[in-house]
Each structure stands twice: as structure tokens, then as C-alpha cells.
PDB file of C-alpha atoms in Angstrom:
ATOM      1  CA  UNK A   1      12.035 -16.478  15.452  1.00 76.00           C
ATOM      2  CA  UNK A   2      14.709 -13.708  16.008  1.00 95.00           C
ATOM      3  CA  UNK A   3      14.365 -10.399  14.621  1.00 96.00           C
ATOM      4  CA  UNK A   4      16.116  -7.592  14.704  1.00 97.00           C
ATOM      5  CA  UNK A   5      14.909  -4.318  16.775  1.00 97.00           C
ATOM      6  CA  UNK A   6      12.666  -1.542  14.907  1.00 98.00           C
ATOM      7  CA  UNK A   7      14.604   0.924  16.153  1.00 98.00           C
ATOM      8  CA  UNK A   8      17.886  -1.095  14.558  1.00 98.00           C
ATOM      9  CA  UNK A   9      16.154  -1.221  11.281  1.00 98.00           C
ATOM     10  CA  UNK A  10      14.732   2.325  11.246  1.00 98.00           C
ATOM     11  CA  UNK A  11      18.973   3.398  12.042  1.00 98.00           C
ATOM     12  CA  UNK A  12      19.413   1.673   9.069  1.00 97.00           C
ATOM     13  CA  UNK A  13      16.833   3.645   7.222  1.00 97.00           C
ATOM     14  CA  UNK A  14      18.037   6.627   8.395  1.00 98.00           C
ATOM     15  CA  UNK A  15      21.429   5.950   7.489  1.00 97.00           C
ATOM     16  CA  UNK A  16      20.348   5.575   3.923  1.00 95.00           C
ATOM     17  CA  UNK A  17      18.292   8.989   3.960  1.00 96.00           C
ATOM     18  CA  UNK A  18      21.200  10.787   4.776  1.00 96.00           C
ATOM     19  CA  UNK A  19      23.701   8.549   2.244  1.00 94.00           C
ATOM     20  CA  UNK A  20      21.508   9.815  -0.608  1.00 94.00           C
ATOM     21  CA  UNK A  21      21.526  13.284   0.818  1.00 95.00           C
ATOM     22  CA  UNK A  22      25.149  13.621   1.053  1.00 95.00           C
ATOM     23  CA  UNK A  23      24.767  11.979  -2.483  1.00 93.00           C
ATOM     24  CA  UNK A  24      22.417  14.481  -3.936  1.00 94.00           C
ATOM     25  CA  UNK A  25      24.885  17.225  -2.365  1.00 94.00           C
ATOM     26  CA  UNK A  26      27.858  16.578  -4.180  1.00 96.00           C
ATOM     27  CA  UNK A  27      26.203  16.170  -7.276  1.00 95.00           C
ATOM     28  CA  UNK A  28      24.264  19.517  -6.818  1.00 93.00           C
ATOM     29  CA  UNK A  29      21.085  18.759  -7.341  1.00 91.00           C
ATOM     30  CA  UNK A  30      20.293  18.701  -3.091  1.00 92.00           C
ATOM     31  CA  UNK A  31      17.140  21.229  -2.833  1.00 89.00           C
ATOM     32  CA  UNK A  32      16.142  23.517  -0.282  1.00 91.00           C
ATOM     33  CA  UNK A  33      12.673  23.442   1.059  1.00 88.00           C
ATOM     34  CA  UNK A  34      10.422  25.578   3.732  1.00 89.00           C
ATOM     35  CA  UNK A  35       9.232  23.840   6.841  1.00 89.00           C
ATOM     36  CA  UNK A  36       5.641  24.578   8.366  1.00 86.00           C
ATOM     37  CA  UNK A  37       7.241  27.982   9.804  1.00 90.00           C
ATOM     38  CA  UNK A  38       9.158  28.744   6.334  1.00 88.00           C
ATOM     39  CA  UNK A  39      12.710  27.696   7.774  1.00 93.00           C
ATOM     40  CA  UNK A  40      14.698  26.047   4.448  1.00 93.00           C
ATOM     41  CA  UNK A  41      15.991  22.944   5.076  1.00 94.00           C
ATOM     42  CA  UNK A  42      17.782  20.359   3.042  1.00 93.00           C
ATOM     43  CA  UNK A  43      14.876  18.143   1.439  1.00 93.00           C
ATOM     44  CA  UNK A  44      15.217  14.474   1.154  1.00 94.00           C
ATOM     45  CA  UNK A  45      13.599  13.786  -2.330  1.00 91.00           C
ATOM     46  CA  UNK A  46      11.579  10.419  -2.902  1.00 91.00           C
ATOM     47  CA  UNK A  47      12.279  10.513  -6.427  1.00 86.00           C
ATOM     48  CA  UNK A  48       9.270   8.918  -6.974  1.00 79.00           C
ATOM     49  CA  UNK A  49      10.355   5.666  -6.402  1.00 84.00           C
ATOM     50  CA  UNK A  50       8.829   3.350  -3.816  1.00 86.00           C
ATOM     51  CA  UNK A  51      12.255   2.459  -2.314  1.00 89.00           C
ATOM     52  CA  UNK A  52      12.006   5.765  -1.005  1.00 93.00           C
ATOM     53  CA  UNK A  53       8.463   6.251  -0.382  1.00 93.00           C
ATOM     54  CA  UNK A  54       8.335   3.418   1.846  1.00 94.00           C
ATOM     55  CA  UNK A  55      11.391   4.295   4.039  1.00 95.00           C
ATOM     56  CA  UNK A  56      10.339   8.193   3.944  1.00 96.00           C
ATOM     57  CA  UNK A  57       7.204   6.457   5.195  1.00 95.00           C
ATOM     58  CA  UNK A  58       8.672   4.713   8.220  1.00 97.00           C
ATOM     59  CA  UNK A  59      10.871   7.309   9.757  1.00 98.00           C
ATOM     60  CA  UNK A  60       8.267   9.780   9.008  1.00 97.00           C
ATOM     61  CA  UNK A  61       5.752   7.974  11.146  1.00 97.00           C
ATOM     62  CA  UNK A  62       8.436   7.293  13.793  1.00 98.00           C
ATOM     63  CA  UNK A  63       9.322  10.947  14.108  1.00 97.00           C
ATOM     64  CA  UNK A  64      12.806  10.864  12.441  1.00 98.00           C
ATOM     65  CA  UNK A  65      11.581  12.614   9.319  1.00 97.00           C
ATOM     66  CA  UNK A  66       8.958  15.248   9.074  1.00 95.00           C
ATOM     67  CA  UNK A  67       7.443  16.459   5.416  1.00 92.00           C
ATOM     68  CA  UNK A  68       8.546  19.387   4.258  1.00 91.00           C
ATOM     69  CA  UNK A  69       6.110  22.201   2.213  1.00 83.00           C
ATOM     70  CA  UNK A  70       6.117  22.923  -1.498  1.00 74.00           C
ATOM     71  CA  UNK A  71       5.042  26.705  -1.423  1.00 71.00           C
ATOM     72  CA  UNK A  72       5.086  26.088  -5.841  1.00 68.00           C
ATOM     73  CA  UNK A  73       5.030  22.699  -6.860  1.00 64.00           C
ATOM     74  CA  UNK A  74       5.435  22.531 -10.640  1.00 63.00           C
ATOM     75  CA  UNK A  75       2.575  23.229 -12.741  1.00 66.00           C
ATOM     76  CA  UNK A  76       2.683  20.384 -14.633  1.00 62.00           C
ATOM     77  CA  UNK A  77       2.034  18.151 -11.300  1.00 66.00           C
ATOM     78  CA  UNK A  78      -1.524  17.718  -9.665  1.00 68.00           C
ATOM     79  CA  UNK A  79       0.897  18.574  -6.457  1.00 65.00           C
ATOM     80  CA  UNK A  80      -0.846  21.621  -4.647  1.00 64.00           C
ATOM     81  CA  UNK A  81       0.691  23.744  -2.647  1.00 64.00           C
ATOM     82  CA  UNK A  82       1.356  22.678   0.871  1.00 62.00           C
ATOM     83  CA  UNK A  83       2.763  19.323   2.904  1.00 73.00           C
ATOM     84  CA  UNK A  84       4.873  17.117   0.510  1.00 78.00           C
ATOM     85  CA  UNK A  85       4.508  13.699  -0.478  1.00 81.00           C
ATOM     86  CA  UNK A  86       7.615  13.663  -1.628  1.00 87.00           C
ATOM     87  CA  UNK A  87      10.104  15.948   0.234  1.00 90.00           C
ATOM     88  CA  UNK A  88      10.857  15.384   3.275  1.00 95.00           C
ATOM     89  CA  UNK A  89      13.748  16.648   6.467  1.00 96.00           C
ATOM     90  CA  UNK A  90      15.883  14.276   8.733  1.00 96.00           C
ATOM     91  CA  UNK A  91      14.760  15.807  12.258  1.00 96.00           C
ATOM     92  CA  UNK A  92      16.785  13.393  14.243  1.00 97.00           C
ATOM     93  CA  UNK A  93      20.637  12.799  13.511  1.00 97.00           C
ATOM     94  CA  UNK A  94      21.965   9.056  13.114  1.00 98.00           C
ATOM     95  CA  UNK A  95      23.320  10.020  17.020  1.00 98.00           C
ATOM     96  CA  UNK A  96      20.361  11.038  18.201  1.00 98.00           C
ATOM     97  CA  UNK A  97      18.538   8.197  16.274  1.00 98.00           C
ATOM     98  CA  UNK A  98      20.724   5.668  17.777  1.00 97.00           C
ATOM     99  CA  UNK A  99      19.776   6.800  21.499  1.00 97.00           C
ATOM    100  CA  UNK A 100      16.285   7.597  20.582  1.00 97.00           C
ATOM    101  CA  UNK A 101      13.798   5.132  22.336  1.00 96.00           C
ATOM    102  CA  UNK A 102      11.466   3.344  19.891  1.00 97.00           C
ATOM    103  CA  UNK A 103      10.338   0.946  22.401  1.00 97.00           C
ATOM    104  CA  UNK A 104       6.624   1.904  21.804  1.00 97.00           C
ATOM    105  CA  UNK A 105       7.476   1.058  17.990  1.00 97.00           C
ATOM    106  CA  UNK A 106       8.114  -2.567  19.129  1.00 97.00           C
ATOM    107  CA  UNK A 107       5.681  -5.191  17.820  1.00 96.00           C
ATOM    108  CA  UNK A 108       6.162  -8.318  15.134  1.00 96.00           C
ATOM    109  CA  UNK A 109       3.656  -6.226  12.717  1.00 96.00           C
ATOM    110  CA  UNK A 110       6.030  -2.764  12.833  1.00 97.00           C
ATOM    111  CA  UNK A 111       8.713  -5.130  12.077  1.00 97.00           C
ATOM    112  CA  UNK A 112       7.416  -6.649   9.109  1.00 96.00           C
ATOM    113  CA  UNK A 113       6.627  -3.111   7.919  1.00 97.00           C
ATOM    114  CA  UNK A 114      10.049  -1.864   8.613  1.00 97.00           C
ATOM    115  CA  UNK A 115      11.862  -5.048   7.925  1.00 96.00           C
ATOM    116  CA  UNK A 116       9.959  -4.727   4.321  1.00 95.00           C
ATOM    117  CA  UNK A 117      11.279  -1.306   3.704  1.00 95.00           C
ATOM    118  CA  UNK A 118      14.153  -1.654   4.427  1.00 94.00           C
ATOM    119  CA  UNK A 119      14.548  -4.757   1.975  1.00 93.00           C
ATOM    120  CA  UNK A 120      12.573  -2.690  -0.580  1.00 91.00           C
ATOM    121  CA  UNK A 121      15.037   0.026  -0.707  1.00 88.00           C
ATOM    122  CA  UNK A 122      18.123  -3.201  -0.794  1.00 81.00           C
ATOM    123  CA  UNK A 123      16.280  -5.322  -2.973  1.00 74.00           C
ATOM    124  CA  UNK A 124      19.992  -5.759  -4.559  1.00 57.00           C
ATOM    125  CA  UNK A 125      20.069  -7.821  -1.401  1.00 58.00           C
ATOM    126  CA  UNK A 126      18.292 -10.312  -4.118  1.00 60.00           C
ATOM    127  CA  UNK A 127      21.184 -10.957  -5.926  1.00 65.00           C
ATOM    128  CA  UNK A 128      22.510 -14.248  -6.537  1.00 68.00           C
ATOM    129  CA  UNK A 129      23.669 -16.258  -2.898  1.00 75.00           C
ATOM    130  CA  UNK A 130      22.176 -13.295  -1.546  1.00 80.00           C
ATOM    131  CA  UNK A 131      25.560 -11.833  -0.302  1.00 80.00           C
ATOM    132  CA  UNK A 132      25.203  -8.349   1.580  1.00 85.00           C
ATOM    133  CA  UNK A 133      27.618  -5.506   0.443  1.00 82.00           C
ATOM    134  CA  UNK A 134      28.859  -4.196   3.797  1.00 84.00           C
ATOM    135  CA  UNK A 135      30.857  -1.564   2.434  1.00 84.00           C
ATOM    136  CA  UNK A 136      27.590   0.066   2.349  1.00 86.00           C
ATOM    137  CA  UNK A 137      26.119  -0.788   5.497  1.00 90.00           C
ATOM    138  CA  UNK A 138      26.317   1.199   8.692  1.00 94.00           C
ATOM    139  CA  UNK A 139      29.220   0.842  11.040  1.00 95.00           C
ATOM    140  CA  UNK A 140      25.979  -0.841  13.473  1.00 96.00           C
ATOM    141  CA  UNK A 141      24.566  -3.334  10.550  1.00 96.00           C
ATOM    142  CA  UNK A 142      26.287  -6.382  11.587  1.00 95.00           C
ATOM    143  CA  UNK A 143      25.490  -6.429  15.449  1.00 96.00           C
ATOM    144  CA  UNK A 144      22.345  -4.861  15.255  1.00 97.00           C
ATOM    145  CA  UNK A 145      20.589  -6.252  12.686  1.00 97.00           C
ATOM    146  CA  UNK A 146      22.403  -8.966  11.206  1.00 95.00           C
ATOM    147  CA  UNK A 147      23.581 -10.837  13.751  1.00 96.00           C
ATOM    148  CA  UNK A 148      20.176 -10.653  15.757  1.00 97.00           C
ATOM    149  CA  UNK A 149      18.009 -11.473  12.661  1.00 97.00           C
ATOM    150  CA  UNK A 150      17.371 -15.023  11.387  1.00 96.00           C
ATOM    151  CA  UNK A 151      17.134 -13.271   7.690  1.00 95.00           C
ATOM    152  CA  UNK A 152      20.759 -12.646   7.601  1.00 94.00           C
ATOM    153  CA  UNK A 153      23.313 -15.260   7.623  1.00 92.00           C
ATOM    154  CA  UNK A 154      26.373 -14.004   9.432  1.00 93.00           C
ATOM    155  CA  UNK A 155      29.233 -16.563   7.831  1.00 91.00           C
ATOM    156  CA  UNK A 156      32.148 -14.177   9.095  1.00 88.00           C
ATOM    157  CA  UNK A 157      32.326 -10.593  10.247  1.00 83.00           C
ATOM    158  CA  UNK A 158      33.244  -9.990   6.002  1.00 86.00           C
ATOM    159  CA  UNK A 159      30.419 -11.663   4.800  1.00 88.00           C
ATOM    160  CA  UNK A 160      26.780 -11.714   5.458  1.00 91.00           C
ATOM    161  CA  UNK A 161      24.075 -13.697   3.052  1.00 91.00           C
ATOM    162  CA  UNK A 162      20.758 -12.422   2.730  1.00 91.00           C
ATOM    163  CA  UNK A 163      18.221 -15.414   3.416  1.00 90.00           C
ATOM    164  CA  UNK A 164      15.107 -15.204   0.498  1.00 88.00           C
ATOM    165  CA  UNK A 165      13.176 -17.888   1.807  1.00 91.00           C
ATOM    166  CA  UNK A 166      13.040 -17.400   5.177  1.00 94.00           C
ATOM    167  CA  UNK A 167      12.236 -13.509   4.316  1.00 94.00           C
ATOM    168  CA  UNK A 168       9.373 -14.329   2.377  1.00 94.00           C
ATOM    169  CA  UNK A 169       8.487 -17.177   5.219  1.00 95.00           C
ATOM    170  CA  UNK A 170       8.131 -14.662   8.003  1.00 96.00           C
ATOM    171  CA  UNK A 171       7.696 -11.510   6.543  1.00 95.00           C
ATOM    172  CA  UNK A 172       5.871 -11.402   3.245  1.00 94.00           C
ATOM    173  CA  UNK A 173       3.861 -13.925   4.908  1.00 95.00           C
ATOM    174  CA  UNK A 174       2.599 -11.758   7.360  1.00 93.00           C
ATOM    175  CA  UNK A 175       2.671  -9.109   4.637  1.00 92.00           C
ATOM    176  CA  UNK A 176       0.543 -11.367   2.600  1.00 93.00           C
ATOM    177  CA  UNK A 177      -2.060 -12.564   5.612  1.00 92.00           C
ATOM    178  CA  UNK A 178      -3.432 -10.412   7.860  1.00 86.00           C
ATOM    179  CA  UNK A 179      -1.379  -7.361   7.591  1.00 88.00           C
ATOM    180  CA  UNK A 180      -3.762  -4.755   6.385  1.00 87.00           C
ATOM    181  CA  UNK A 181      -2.289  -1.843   8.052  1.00 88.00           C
ATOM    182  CA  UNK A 182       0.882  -1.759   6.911  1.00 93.00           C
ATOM    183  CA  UNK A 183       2.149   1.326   8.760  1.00 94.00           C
ATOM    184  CA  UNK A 184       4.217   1.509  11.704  1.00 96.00           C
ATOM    185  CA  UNK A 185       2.039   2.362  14.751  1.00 94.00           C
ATOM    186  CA  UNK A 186       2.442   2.486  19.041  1.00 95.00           C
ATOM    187  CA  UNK A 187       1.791  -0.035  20.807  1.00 91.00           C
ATOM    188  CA  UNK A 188      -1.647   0.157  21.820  1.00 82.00           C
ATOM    189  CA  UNK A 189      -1.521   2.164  25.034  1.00 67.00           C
ATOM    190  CA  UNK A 190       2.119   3.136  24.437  1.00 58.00           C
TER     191      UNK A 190
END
């Protein structure tokens, strides 16, 4: 079995966060939110959408992203006031997430929870042959995660596959038995 690194895949995830914020920014509709000492901050919206929610979910519990606080969520939301669900701020930059140590992050079950996020968010990694849009990617996809990782197929530096079956055949399986917490924790005594 090779996999790639956590801390590869949570780059990735990262990556994407700040993709859709630079997104959200040029098609003004980027909010600005307090943080738990009322400094605004660019807020990284959810949307509502489990893509999101589940890589929100795995740099937040990694300490790349930290919730931010909705002093007046709207009234027609059961949202109170207080910690987001839904909002969140990048507190690491992709530099300082690419020398960050995750090493305490390393285990096959934080993998399957990060490797399943990340294919949540990319489920157009589904699409027929399963070929990967790298255009998209990060500059570190390929030798990072790719290349290391017996999901991807790496048929030329131009063209990566994404493999279905043997995703479902190591991680939804361990998704599927015996993974109850599925939320990236230390190591035990990290």
C-alpha cells in the first residue's frame, strides 16, 4: 500500500481554500468576518455544501483554518450568534503549510479521512477513465501526492488517472469498516 502524506493532502486542501477565496474575491461576494478578538478577516464560506464542510473540517482540526464568529447570523437561520459552522480563516499560508510539520497527523485512519475529503471536494475526479485535470492542481500535486499514492496513476508528467477501484478498496473500505471516528486526530501520545 502507498499513500500519500497527510500533510501532502491537507496542502492540497489548502490550496483549494484559498482557490475559492481568490474566486469569491473577484466576483465580490468574498465576506469579512470577526475573529474571537473582533479582528475582520477574509471568511472562507462552506456554502453549505459538504465538499467544503469536510475539507473546512480537516484543516480546521489540523490548525490551518480556525472558525471565524458570526456576531448576526441571519434571522431566518437557527445560526446563533457566535463560532461558525460555516465561515472559517486560512491561519497558515500554502508556504507556511508546506513547511508545517504534520507528523503527529500521520496514521492510515487520518489518511482515509483526509484522502476522503479531498476526493469529496474532486469528485469530478469520477469522470470517465478517471483522468485528473492538472491545470488545477497545485504546482506540488504530482510529486507529492500522485506519484506517492497507489490511487493515482501517473501515465506521464501530463496525465494522471484517478484509480475508482482501488479508492474504494482501501479507503471507503476502511471508511465503511471500522472507521467510526472519522476526524483527523494526533497520534496517541503525539
Amino acid at each position: 500500500m502507498q499513500n500519500a502524506t497527510v500533510a501532502a493532502i491537507v496542502y492540497e486542501l489548502l490550496f483549494e481554500v484559498y482557490r475559492k477565496i481568490d474566486l469569491d474575491r473577484k466576483q465580490g461576494c468574498l465576506q469579512s468576518l470577526p475573529d474571537e478578538n473582533g479582528t475582520l478577516h477574509e471568511a472562507f464560506y462552506v456554502e453549505g455544501s459538504g465538499h467544503w464542510e469536510w475539507a473546512a473540517g480537516v484543516l480546521n482540526q489540523v490548525g490551518a483554518m480556525k472558525p471565524l464568529y458570526e456576531p448576526n447570523p441571519p434571522r431566518w437561520t437557527t445560526r446563533l450568534p457566535g463560532q461558525s459552522k460555516i465561515f472559517f480563516r486560512a491561519v497558515m499560508t500554502l508556504d507556511e503549510c508546506e513547511a508545517a510539520d504534520f507528523l503527529k497527523f500521520e496514521t492510515f485512519d487520518n489518511y482515509c479521512v483526509a484522502m476522503f475529503s479531498f476526493e469529496y471536494l474532486h469528485s469530478h475526479f469520477r469522470v470517465p477513465g478517471g483522468l485528473v485535470n492538472l491545470d488545477i492542481r497545485s504546482h506540488r500535486f504530482l510529486n507529492a501526492v500522485a506519484s506517492p499514492d497507489d490511487i493515482f496513476a501517473v501515465e506521464d508528467p501530463d496525465r494522471v488517472r484517478f484509480d475508482e477501484a482501488r479508492y474504494q478498496e482501501k479507503v471507503m473500505a476502511r471508511w465503511r469498516n471500522g472507521l467510526d471516528d472519522r476526524n483527523i486526530r494526533p497520534k496517541t501520545g503525539a
